[in-house]
Coordinates of C-alpha atoms and ligand atoms in Angstrom, one line a residue:
M1 CA 0.0 0.0 0.0
T2 CA 2.7 2.5 0.9
S3 CA 5.6 1.0 -1.0
T4 CA 8.5 3.3 -1.4
A5 CA 10.0 1.3 -4.2
A6 CA 11.8 3.3 -6.8
S7 CA 9.6 4.1 -9.8
P8 CA 10.4 4.9 -13.4
R9 CA 8.9 8.3 -13.0
P10 CA 12.0 10.5 -13.2
A11 CA 12.7 9.2 -16.6
L12 CA 9.1 9.7 -17.7
L13 CA 9.2 13.3 -16.5
A14 CA 12.4 14.0 -18.3
A15 CA 11.0 12.6 -21.5
R16 CA 8.1 15.1 -21.6
P17 CA 8.5 18.1 -23.8
G18 CA 8.4 21.6 -22.4
P19 CA 8.6 22.8 -18.8
W20 CA 7.3 20.2 -16.4
W21 CA 4.9 22.5 -14.6
R22 CA 2.7 23.3 -17.7
D23 CA 0.7 20.1 -17.4
A24 CA 1.8 18.7 -14.0
V25 CA -0.6 17.1 -11.5
T26 CA 0.3 18.4 -8.1
Y27 CA -0.9 16.9 -4.8
Q28 CA -1.5 19.3 -1.9
V29 CA -0.1 17.9 1.3
Y30 CA -1.8 19.7 4.2
I31 CA 1.0 18.8 6.6
R32 CA -1.1 19.0 9.9
S33 CA -3.4 16.3 8.6
F34 CA -1.5 14.1 6.1
A35 CA 0.5 11.7 8.3
D36 CA 1.8 11.8 11.9
G37 CA 5.2 10.3 12.2
D38 CA 5.8 10.9 16.0
G39 CA 2.4 10.1 17.5
D40 CA 1.6 13.5 18.8
G41 CA -1.7 13.8 16.9
M42 CA -0.3 16.3 14.5
G43 CA 1.1 15.6 11.0
D44 CA 4.8 16.2 10.4
I45 CA 7.7 15.8 8.0
A46 CA 8.4 12.2 9.1
G47 CA 4.8 11.3 8.3
I48 CA 5.1 12.8 4.8
R49 CA 8.3 11.0 4.2
S50 CA 6.8 7.7 5.2
R51 CA 4.0 8.2 2.5
L52 CA 5.9 9.7 -0.4
G53 CA 6.0 6.2 -2.0
Y54 CA 2.2 6.3 -1.9
L55 CA 2.2 9.6 -3.8
A56 CA 4.6 8.4 -6.4
E57 CA 2.4 5.3 -6.9
L58 CA -0.7 7.5 -7.1
G59 CA 0.9 9.0 -10.2
V60 CA 1.3 12.7 -9.3
D61 CA 4.2 14.9 -10.6
A62 CA 4.7 17.2 -7.6
V63 CA 3.7 18.0 -4.1
W64 CA 2.8 21.3 -2.6
I65 CA 3.3 21.4 1.2
N66 CA 1.3 23.9 3.3
P67 CA 3.4 26.2 5.6
W68 CA 5.8 24.2 7.8
Y69 CA 7.7 27.1 9.4
P70 CA 7.9 27.9 13.1
S71 CA 4.5 29.3 13.9
P72 CA 2.1 29.8 16.9
Q73 CA -0.4 28.1 14.6
A74 CA -3.0 30.8 15.1
D75 CA -4.0 30.2 11.5
A76 CA -2.7 26.7 11.0
G77 CA 0.8 27.8 10.0
Y78 CA -0.2 30.8 7.9
D79 CA 1.1 32.9 10.8
V80 CA 4.8 32.6 10.3
A81 CA 7.3 33.5 13.0
D82 CA 10.5 32.4 11.1
Y83 CA 10.6 31.9 7.4
R84 CA 13.9 30.0 7.4
D85 CA 13.3 27.2 9.8
I86 CA 10.8 24.4 10.5
E87 CA 8.1 24.3 13.1
P88 CA 9.5 21.9 15.9
A89 CA 6.2 20.0 15.9
F90 CA 6.8 19.2 12.2
G91 CA 10.5 18.4 12.4
T92 CA 13.8 20.1 11.6
L93 CA 15.5 21.8 8.8
A94 CA 17.5 18.7 8.2
D95 CA 14.2 16.7 7.9
A96 CA 13.0 19.2 5.4
E97 CA 16.1 18.8 3.3
A98 CA 15.9 15.0 3.5
L99 CA 12.2 15.2 2.4
I100 CA 13.1 17.3 -0.7
E101 CA 15.9 14.9 -1.6
Q102 CA 13.7 11.8 -1.1
A103 CA 10.9 13.3 -3.2
H104 CA 13.3 14.1 -6.0
G105 CA 14.5 10.5 -5.9
L106 CA 10.9 9.4 -6.5
G107 CA 10.5 11.9 -9.4
L108 CA 8.3 14.2 -7.4
R109 CA 8.9 18.0 -7.4
V110 CA 8.4 19.9 -4.2
L111 CA 6.6 23.2 -3.9
L112 CA 6.6 25.1 -0.6
D113 CA 4.2 27.8 0.6
I114 CA 5.3 31.4 1.0
V115 CA 3.2 33.8 3.1
P116 CA 4.2 37.3 2.1
N117 CA 1.1 39.3 3.0
H118 CA 1.5 39.0 6.7
T119 CA 3.8 37.5 9.4
S120 CA 2.9 36.2 12.8
D121 CA 2.7 38.8 15.6
E122 CA 5.4 36.7 17.2
H123 CA 7.8 37.3 14.2
P124 CA 10.9 39.2 15.5
W125 CA 10.1 42.0 13.1
F126 CA 6.7 42.6 14.7
V127 CA 8.0 42.3 18.2
E128 CA 10.6 44.9 17.4
A129 CA 7.9 47.1 15.8
L130 CA 5.9 47.1 19.0
A131 CA 8.9 47.9 21.1
S132 CA 10.3 50.6 18.8
G133 CA 7.3 53.0 18.9
P134 CA 5.6 55.2 16.2
G135 CA 7.7 56.4 13.3
S136 CA 10.5 53.9 13.8
P137 CA 11.9 51.9 10.8
A138 CA 10.7 48.7 12.5
R139 CA 7.1 50.0 12.4
R140 CA 7.4 50.9 8.8
R141 CA 7.7 47.2 7.8
Y142 CA 4.0 46.9 8.9
L143 CA 0.9 49.1 8.4
F144 CA 0.6 51.1 11.5
R145 CA -1.7 54.1 11.5
P146 CA -3.1 56.5 14.2
G147 CA -6.7 55.9 15.1
K148 CA -9.7 58.2 14.3
G149 CA -11.7 60.2 16.8
P150 CA -10.5 62.6 19.6
D151 CA -8.3 60.1 21.3
G152 CA -7.5 57.9 18.3
A153 CA -9.8 55.4 19.8
L154 CA -11.5 54.4 16.6
P155 CA -9.9 52.3 13.8
P156 CA -8.3 54.2 11.0
N157 CA -10.9 53.0 8.5
D158 CA -13.8 50.6 8.0
W159 CA -11.9 47.6 6.6
K160 CA -13.0 44.2 7.8
A161 CA -10.9 41.1 8.5
V162 CA -11.5 38.0 6.4
F163 CA -12.0 36.0 9.6
G164 CA -14.5 38.5 11.0
G165 CA -14.4 41.8 12.9
P166 CA -12.4 44.9 12.1
A167 CA -9.1 44.6 10.3
W168 CA -7.4 46.8 12.8
R169 CA -6.0 46.3 16.3
R170 CA -4.8 49.0 18.7
V171 CA -1.5 48.5 20.4
T172 CA -0.2 49.7 23.7
E173 CA 2.9 51.9 23.2
P174 CA 6.2 51.2 25.0
D175 CA 5.2 54.1 27.4
G176 CA 2.1 52.1 28.4
R177 CA -0.4 54.4 26.7
P178 CA -2.9 53.3 24.1
G179 CA -1.4 54.0 20.7
E180 CA -1.4 53.3 17.0
W181 CA -3.4 50.7 15.2
Y182 CA -2.0 48.0 12.9
L183 CA -3.7 46.4 9.9
H184 CA -4.5 42.6 9.8
L185 CA -6.6 41.5 6.9
F186 CA -6.8 38.1 8.5
D187 CA -6.4 37.3 12.2
P188 CA -5.0 39.9 14.7
K189 CA -2.1 37.5 15.1
Q190 CA -1.3 38.1 11.4
P191 CA -0.2 41.7 11.0
D192 CA 0.0 42.8 7.3
L193 CA 3.4 43.7 6.0
N194 CA 4.1 47.0 4.2
W195 CA 5.4 46.1 0.8
D196 CA 6.3 49.8 0.1
D197 CA 9.2 49.2 2.5
P198 CA 12.3 48.1 0.6
T199 CA 13.5 45.9 3.5
V200 CA 10.4 43.8 3.1
R201 CA 11.0 43.2 -0.6
T202 CA 14.7 42.3 0.0
E203 CA 13.8 40.0 2.8
F204 CA 11.4 37.9 0.8
L205 CA 13.8 37.6 -2.2
D206 CA 16.3 36.3 0.3
I207 CA 13.8 33.8 1.8
L208 CA 12.9 32.5 -1.6
R209 CA 16.6 32.0 -2.3
F210 CA 17.1 30.2 1.0
W211 CA 14.6 27.5 0.0
F212 CA 15.5 27.4 -3.7
D213 CA 19.1 26.7 -2.6
R214 CA 17.8 23.8 -0.5
G215 CA 16.2 22.2 -3.5
A216 CA 12.6 23.5 -3.4
D217 CA 11.3 23.5 -6.9
G218 CA 9.0 26.5 -6.4
F219 CA 6.4 28.2 -4.2
R220 CA 2.7 28.6 -3.9
I221 CA 2.1 32.2 -3.0
D222 CA -0.4 32.9 -0.3
V223 CA -2.9 35.8 -0.9
A224 CA -0.8 36.8 -3.9
H225 CA -3.4 39.5 -4.8
G226 CA -3.2 41.2 -1.3
L227 CA 0.3 42.5 -0.8
V228 CA -0.2 46.1 -2.0
K229 CA -2.6 48.5 -0.3
D230 CA -3.8 52.0 -1.3
P231 CA -1.6 54.2 0.9
A232 CA -4.5 56.6 1.4
M233 CA -6.4 53.7 3.0
P234 CA -9.9 54.9 2.1
D235 CA -13.0 53.5 3.7
L236 CA -14.6 50.7 1.7
G237 CA -18.0 52.0 2.7
R238 CA -19.7 48.6 2.2
H239 CA -20.7 46.7 5.3
D240 CA -22.5 43.4 5.7
P241 CA -25.2 43.7 8.4
R242 CA -23.2 41.1 10.3
G243 CA -20.0 43.1 9.9
L244 CA -18.4 40.1 8.5
V245 CA -18.5 39.9 4.7
E246 CA -16.0 42.5 3.5
P247 CA -13.5 41.4 2.6
Q248 CA -14.3 37.9 1.4
L249 CA -11.7 35.3 0.5
L250 CA -13.8 34.2 -2.4
G251 CA -15.6 36.7 -4.6
A252 CA -13.1 39.3 -3.4
A253 CA -11.8 42.2 -5.5
T254 CA -15.0 42.9 -7.3
L255 CA -14.4 46.7 -7.0
S256 CA -12.4 47.9 -10.0
D257 CA -10.1 49.9 -7.7
H258 CA -10.1 47.9 -4.5
P259 CA -8.0 49.5 -1.8
H260 CA -6.4 46.2 -0.7
W261 CA -7.1 43.4 -3.2
D262 CA -5.6 43.0 -6.7
R263 CA -3.8 46.3 -6.9
P264 CA -1.6 47.0 -9.9
G265 CA 1.5 47.4 -7.7
V266 CA 1.6 43.6 -6.9
H267 CA 2.8 42.8 -10.4
E268 CA 6.1 44.6 -10.0
I269 CA 6.9 42.4 -7.0
Y270 CA 6.3 39.2 -9.0
R271 CA 8.5 40.3 -11.8
T272 CA 11.4 40.5 -9.4
W273 CA 10.5 37.0 -8.0
R274 CA 10.3 35.5 -11.5
K275 CA 13.7 37.0 -12.3
L276 CA 15.2 35.3 -9.3
A277 CA 13.5 32.0 -10.2
E278 CA 14.7 32.1 -13.8
G279 CA 18.3 32.4 -12.5
Y280 CA 18.2 28.7 -11.5
D281 CA 18.7 25.7 -13.7
P282 CA 16.0 24.4 -14.1
P283 CA 14.1 27.6 -13.3
K284 CA 12.0 27.6 -10.2
V285 CA 8.2 27.9 -10.4
F286 CA 5.4 29.8 -8.8
V287 CA 1.7 29.2 -8.4
A288 CA -0.4 32.2 -7.2
E289 CA -3.3 32.0 -4.9
A290 CA -5.2 35.0 -6.2
W291 CA -8.9 35.4 -5.7
V292 CA -9.7 37.9 -8.3
S293 CA -12.8 38.9 -10.1
S294 CA -12.3 37.5 -13.6
P295 CA -10.1 35.1 -15.7
A296 CA -8.6 38.2 -17.3
R297 CA -7.5 39.7 -14.0
L298 CA -6.0 36.3 -13.1
A299 CA -4.2 36.1 -16.4
A300 CA -2.6 39.5 -15.7
Y301 CA -0.5 37.7 -13.0
L302 CA 0.8 35.3 -15.7
R303 CA 2.0 37.7 -18.3
P304 CA 5.5 37.1 -19.6
G305 CA 8.0 37.8 -16.9
E306 CA 5.5 37.4 -14.1
L307 CA 4.3 34.3 -12.4
N308 CA 4.2 30.9 -14.1
T309 CA 0.8 29.7 -12.9
A310 CA -2.1 30.6 -10.7
F311 CA -4.9 28.4 -9.3
D312 CA -8.0 28.6 -11.3
F313 CA -10.8 28.5 -8.8
D314 CA -13.6 28.9 -11.3
F315 CA -14.7 25.3 -11.2
V316 CA -15.0 25.7 -7.5
I317 CA -17.8 28.2 -7.9
A318 CA -19.3 26.9 -11.1
P319 CA -22.6 25.1 -10.8
W320 CA -22.6 21.5 -11.9
N321 CA -24.2 21.6 -15.3
A322 CA -22.8 21.1 -18.8
E323 CA -23.4 24.7 -20.0
S324 CA -21.6 26.3 -17.0
L325 CA -18.7 23.8 -17.1
R326 CA -18.1 24.5 -20.8
R327 CA -18.4 28.2 -20.3
T328 CA -16.0 28.2 -17.3
A329 CA -13.4 26.0 -19.1
T330 CA -13.6 28.1 -22.2
S331 CA -13.2 31.5 -20.6
S332 CA -10.3 30.3 -18.4
L333 CA -8.5 28.7 -21.4
L334 CA -8.9 31.8 -23.5
A335 CA -7.7 34.2 -20.8
H336 CA -4.7 32.0 -20.1
D337 CA -4.0 31.6 -23.8
S338 CA -3.8 35.4 -24.2
V339 CA -0.7 35.4 -22.0
G340 CA 0.7 32.0 -23.0
A341 CA 0.1 30.4 -19.6
P342 CA -1.5 27.0 -18.8
V343 CA -4.6 26.8 -16.6
M344 CA -4.2 25.1 -13.2
W345 CA -7.5 23.4 -12.5
V346 CA -8.6 23.1 -8.8
L347 CA -11.6 21.5 -7.2
S348 CA -10.7 21.5 -3.5
N349 CA -8.2 22.7 -1.0
H350 CA -7.7 23.3 2.7
D351 CA -10.0 26.4 2.6
I352 CA -12.9 25.1 0.7
T353 CA -15.7 22.6 1.5
R354 CA -14.6 19.3 -0.1
H355 CA -16.1 18.8 -3.5
V356 CA -17.7 15.5 -2.8
T357 CA -20.0 17.4 -0.4
R358 CA -20.4 20.4 -2.7
L359 CA -21.3 18.3 -5.7
G360 CA -23.6 16.1 -3.6
R361 CA -25.8 19.0 -2.6
P362 CA -29.1 19.6 -4.5
D363 CA -27.8 22.7 -6.1
A364 CA -24.3 21.2 -6.6
R365 CA -22.2 24.3 -6.0
V366 CA -19.9 25.7 -3.5
A367 CA -20.8 28.4 -1.0
K368 CA -19.8 31.8 -2.4
D369 CA -17.4 32.2 0.4
P370 CA -15.7 29.1 1.8
L371 CA -15.4 30.6 5.3
R372 CA -19.1 31.0 5.7
S373 CA -21.6 28.3 6.4
D374 CA -23.7 28.4 3.4
H375 CA -25.4 25.1 3.1
H376 CA -27.9 24.5 0.4
G377 CA -29.5 21.4 1.7
E378 CA -28.2 18.0 2.8
A379 CA -25.4 16.6 0.7
D380 CA -25.7 13.1 -0.8
P381 CA -22.2 11.7 -0.7
V382 CA -23.0 8.9 -3.1
L383 CA -24.1 11.4 -5.8
G384 CA -21.2 13.7 -4.8
R385 CA -18.7 10.9 -5.4
R386 CA -20.1 10.1 -8.8
R387 CA -19.9 13.7 -9.9
A388 CA -16.4 13.9 -8.3
R389 CA -15.2 11.2 -10.6
A390 CA -16.6 13.0 -13.7
A391 CA -15.1 16.3 -12.4
L392 CA -11.7 14.7 -12.0
L393 CA -11.7 13.4 -15.5
L394 CA -12.8 16.8 -16.8
E395 CA -9.8 18.5 -15.1
L396 CA -7.4 15.8 -16.3
A397 CA -8.7 15.9 -19.8
L398 CA -8.5 19.7 -20.2
P399 CA -5.2 21.3 -21.3
G400 CA -3.1 22.6 -18.4
G401 CA -2.2 21.3 -14.9
V402 CA -4.2 20.0 -12.0
Y403 CA -4.0 20.5 -8.2
L404 CA -5.4 17.7 -6.1
Y405 CA -6.2 18.2 -2.4
Q406 CA -5.1 15.3 -0.1
G407 CA -8.0 12.9 0.5
E408 CA -9.9 13.7 -2.6
E409 CA -8.4 10.5 -4.1
L410 CA -10.2 8.7 -1.3
G411 CA -13.5 10.4 -2.0
L412 CA -13.5 12.1 1.5
E413 CA -16.4 14.3 2.2
E414 CA -16.5 17.4 4.3
V415 CA -16.8 16.6 8.0
E416 CA -19.7 18.9 8.9
D417 CA -20.5 17.6 12.4
L418 CA -17.2 18.2 14.2
P419 CA -17.9 18.9 17.8
E420 CA -17.7 22.6 18.5
E421 CA -15.0 22.1 21.2
V422 CA -12.5 20.8 18.7
L423 CA -12.9 23.6 16.1
Q424 CA -9.6 25.5 15.6
D425 CA -10.1 27.7 12.5
P426 CA -9.8 31.3 13.8
T427 CA -13.0 32.1 11.9
W428 CA -14.9 30.2 14.6
A429 CA -13.8 32.6 17.4
R430 CA -13.6 35.7 15.3
S431 CA -17.2 35.2 14.1
H432 CA -18.4 34.9 17.7
H433 CA -19.2 31.2 17.0
T434 CA -21.4 31.8 14.1
E435 CA -19.1 30.5 11.4
R436 CA -17.6 27.1 11.9
G437 CA -14.8 27.8 9.4
R438 CA -12.6 25.3 7.4
D439 CA -11.8 22.5 9.9
G440 CA -14.2 20.1 8.1
C441 CA -11.9 19.7 5.1
R442 CA -8.8 19.4 7.3
V443 CA -9.6 16.2 9.2
P444 CA -6.6 13.8 9.3
L445 CA -6.4 11.2 6.5
P446 CA -7.5 7.6 7.1
W447 CA -4.7 5.3 6.0
T448 CA -5.8 2.1 7.6
A449 CA -9.2 0.6 8.4
S450 CA -8.6 0.6 12.1
G451 CA -6.4 2.1 14.8
P452 CA -6.5 5.2 17.1
S453 CA -6.5 7.6 14.1
L454 CA -7.0 5.2 11.2
G455 CA -3.3 5.0 10.5
F456 CA -2.8 8.7 10.5
G457 CA -0.5 8.2 13.6
A458 CA -0.1 6.2 16.8
A459 CA -2.5 8.5 18.7
P460 CA -5.9 10.2 18.0
G461 CA -5.4 13.0 15.5
W462 CA -5.9 16.7 16.2
L463 CA -9.4 16.5 14.7
P464 CA -11.5 13.4 15.1
Q465 CA -12.3 11.3 12.0
P466 CA -15.9 10.1 11.3
A467 CA -16.5 6.5 12.2
S468 CA -17.7 5.8 8.6
W469 CA -14.1 6.3 7.3
G470 CA -12.9 3.2 9.2
G471 CA -13.7 -0.5 8.7
P472 CA -13.3 -2.8 5.7
G473 CA -15.9 -0.9 3.7
G474 CA -14.6 2.6 4.7
L475 CA -12.6 5.2 2.9
S476 CA -9.1 4.4 4.2
V477 CA -6.3 3.8 1.8
E478 CA -6.1 0.2 3.1
A479 CA -9.8 -0.4 2.4
Q480 CA -9.6 1.0 -1.1
A481 CA -6.2 0.0 -2.4
E482 CA -7.1 -3.4 -3.7
D483 CA -10.6 -2.6 -4.8
P484 CA -10.7 -1.9 -8.5
G485 CA -14.0 0.0 -8.1
S486 CA -12.8 2.3 -5.4
M487 CA -12.2 6.0 -5.8
L488 CA -8.5 5.4 -5.1
S489 CA -8.2 2.9 -8.0
F490 CA -10.1 5.4 -10.2
Y491 CA -7.6 8.2 -9.5
R492 CA -4.7 5.9 -10.0
T493 CA -6.1 4.7 -13.4
A494 CA -7.0 8.2 -14.5
L495 CA -3.5 9.6 -13.6
R496 CA -1.8 6.7 -15.4
L497 CA -3.9 7.1 -18.4
R498 CA -3.3 10.8 -18.6
R499 CA 0.5 10.2 -18.4
E500 CA 0.3 7.5 -21.1
L501 CA -1.8 9.6 -23.4
A502 CA 0.6 12.6 -23.0
A503 CA 3.6 10.4 -23.7
Q504 CA 1.9 9.0 -26.8
G505 CA 1.3 12.6 -28.0
A506 CA -2.5 12.0 -28.1
L507 CA -3.2 15.2 -26.2
G508 CA -1.4 17.5 -28.6
A509 CA -0.6 21.1 -27.6
G510 CA -2.3 22.8 -24.8
G511 CA -4.6 25.8 -25.0
A512 CA -8.1 26.6 -26.2
A513 CA -7.2 26.2 -29.8
S514 CA -6.3 22.5 -29.4
L515 CA -9.8 21.8 -28.1
T516 CA -13.1 21.3 -30.0
W517 CA -16.4 21.1 -28.2
L518 CA -18.7 18.4 -29.4
D519 CA -22.5 18.7 -29.2
L520 CA -23.7 15.3 -27.8
G521 CA -26.7 16.5 -25.9
E522 CA -27.9 18.9 -23.3
D523 CA -26.3 17.3 -20.3
V524 CA -23.1 16.2 -21.9
V525 CA -19.8 17.9 -21.8
A526 CA -17.7 16.6 -24.7
F527 CA -14.6 17.7 -26.5
R528 CA -11.9 16.5 -28.7
R529 CA -8.2 17.4 -28.4
E530 CA -6.2 16.8 -31.5
P531 CA -4.7 14.6 -32.6
G532 CA -6.4 11.7 -30.8
F533 CA -8.4 12.2 -27.6
V534 CA -12.0 12.7 -26.7
C535 CA -13.5 13.4 -23.3
V536 CA -17.2 12.8 -22.8
L537 CA -19.0 13.3 -19.5
N538 CA -22.4 13.4 -18.2
A539 CA -23.0 16.6 -16.2
G540 CA -26.7 16.7 -15.7
E541 CA -27.9 19.1 -13.1
G542 CA -30.7 16.8 -12.0
A543 CA -30.0 14.9 -8.8
A544 CA -30.8 11.5 -10.3
P545 CA -27.7 9.4 -9.7
L546 CA -26.3 7.3 -12.4
P547 CA -26.8 3.6 -11.9
A548 CA -23.9 2.1 -9.9
G549 CA -21.1 1.0 -12.1
R550 CA -21.9 3.2 -15.0
Q551 CA -19.0 5.5 -14.5
L552 CA -16.6 4.3 -17.1
L553 CA -13.0 5.1 -17.8
A554 CA -11.5 3.6 -20.9
S555 CA -8.6 4.1 -23.2
G556 CA -8.0 2.6 -26.6
P557 CA -9.6 2.3 -30.0
M558 CA -13.4 2.6 -30.0
E559 CA -15.8 2.4 -32.9
E560 CA -18.1 5.1 -33.9
G561 CA -21.4 4.8 -32.1
Q562 CA -19.9 2.8 -29.2
L563 CA -20.8 5.4 -26.6
P564 CA -23.6 4.0 -24.6
P565 CA -26.2 6.7 -23.8
D566 CA -25.9 6.3 -20.1
T567 CA -22.2 6.3 -20.0
S568 CA -20.9 9.0 -17.7
V569 CA -17.3 9.2 -18.8
W570 CA -15.2 8.0 -21.7
L571 CA -11.6 8.9 -22.3
S572 CA -10.4 7.5 -25.5
T573 CA -7.4 7.8 -27.7
T574 CA -8.9 7.2 -31.0
W575 CA -12.6 7.7 -30.8
S576 CA -14.4 9.7 -33.4
A577 CA -17.7 11.4 -32.7
P578 CA -20.9 10.3 -34.4
S579 CA -22.2 12.7 -36.9
A580 CA -23.0 15.2 -34.2
P581 CA -22.1 18.7 -35.3
A582 CA -19.0 20.2 -33.7
A583 CA -19.7 23.3 -31.7
S584 CA -16.9 25.8 -31.1
Ligands
NOJ601 C1 -5.0 31.6 2.3 C2 -4.7 30.3 2.9 O1 -5.0 29.3 2.0 C3 -5.6 30.3 4.1 O2 -5.6 29.0 4.7 C4 -5.1 31.3 5.1 O3 -6.0 31.3 6.2 C5 -5.1 32.7 4.4 N1 -4.6 32.7 3.1 C6 -4.3 33.7 5.3 O4 -2.9 33.4 5.2

C-alpha cells in the first residue's frame, strides 16, 4: 500500500517536452493532517516522508506542502514566525532537506508555501515594531496608523478582516499608553506587511533564495493579490449587516479599484520574483493563490516575466451543469492563452468545502465564500462521489495542470459535524461562534481501516475522523487500495492514463485552440483534443444518480457509435464522434 520502491517516474518526466509544470498534476499535502510520524496527533515531515511512495504510486508529478515554518499556529501555520526554519512540531531543517531529496529521488517535485502578505505577531520584526514605537523603521515594515476620533480610539478605516471583525487592532505603546493601530486583513495575530518598505522586498527575495538553494522547486504564493494597499487607506464603505463579509476570501476584489485586493502594484513584486526563479537551472516555479474577479484579472499575473501559474478557482464556484462547465473552461482557457500560460484546475483545497460534499448538494455548487456556512440542503455523498469522478476526468482531460487536495483521491467528504469544542479555525472565534470555518476539510487522512486515528498516527489526530471512514468498507487507503471499483483505484487509473496519453502525444498542444467542443446532448460535456483524444462526461444538473457501475473510464480504439447513452465518462485515444455537429 505504501511501498517506497523506486519508480520509473523521473525518466518519464524528463522525457516530456516543455517545462514540467505546464501540465503537472500536483498533490497538496496539508501537513497537519497528512500523516503523523511521531504520534503527537499532528502531522509532520516524518509522516510525509513515510508516505511519499504512496504519492509516487498514485501518479502525481509534484507535491505542494502547506506552511511548515515555526508558527504559533493561530491560523494553522499561515502565521509565520520564522521563514527560514521548520516548526518543531513538524521536524527540523535537516528533515525538510531530506524530504526534498527523497521526493526528487521518486520523481516528485516539491513546492513550498510562502506567506508574504503578513507575518505572525510573534515574528521578531513585529515584536521589534511594537517595542520601537511610532515612526520607527521597524514600524514601517507593517501598516501602523493613528486611530480616528478625539483620542485615536476608533480604527483608521472601516476595513474588515477575512476571519471576521475589524481589520485593525490598537497597540499599547512602550510608554504604556494606548497608541497606534495595525492592519491585519486576517487574524489579529497576522499583521500585514508594508510592501512599500524596501527591506520587506529584499527579505522575501532572500527567503525564496534560502529554500531554492535547498532544492525547493517552487512556491505557492499565499494571498498573492493582497500585498499592496492603497496608501490613502480609504473606507470601503460597504458593510455586511453582520459586519463580516467585507473582505471575502472568495468573490473578493469585485471593485475595479479595490484599496487592498488585486492592486496594480503587486505585479512589479512578482517580476522580481520571477527573475530570481529564472536564475536557477532548471528555473523555479510559482503558483499564485489570487482570488480575483475574472479570468482576465488572473491572467494578468501570468504575463511574460511574471508568475508561471495561478490556481483557477472557477470550477470551485461553477454550478454542476454542462453549460456552465463548458463556459467556465472556455473562458479560463482563452484568458490564459492570451498570456501564453497554462490553466491550473482546482476542485478543492484546505480552505474550501470538499467537492464530494459540494457536488452532492441539491444545487451542486460551493458556498460563495468558503469561510461562511452556506449550506444549500443536505449533501448526498454517493451522488457527490459520482460527480467527483466526472469532475476529476474533466480536469485531467483539459489542457493545463491540475492541483489535487489530499484525501480527494479517497473520496473524502467534508466533516460537517465536528464537535464545537474541537474547532480550531480562527473564523470560529472571530465570528463569535457563528461561522464554523474550514476544519471540516482538514480532518486527518484515514490510511488504515482501524487504529486510534485510522493509520494517521499512533494517537488520535488533532481533529476526530468520522467512524464511517474506518472499517473494511470505509474510505481508508487500506480499504480502497485493492478494490478496482474504489475512488483510489479510479484516481490511479486516470492519472496513469493521462500520463500515457501525454507520452503518446495524443493530447497535442495545450490551450483553447487545441480543443473542439462536441455537441452530444444537453447534459453532456464533450470535447476532442487533436490529434487523438476525446473526453465525454455526463453533467446533468438533476439529482438523479447514475446507476452504480456506469461510470466508465477507458482508453484505446473505440468504434463510432460505441458510446452508450448512459455512460458517464469515456476517455479515448482514437474515438471519433458520431455525426454530431461540432460546436466551437
Ligand atoms: C489563504 C490560505 O490558504 C488560508 O488557509 C489562510 O488562512 C489565508 N490565506 C491567510 O494566510
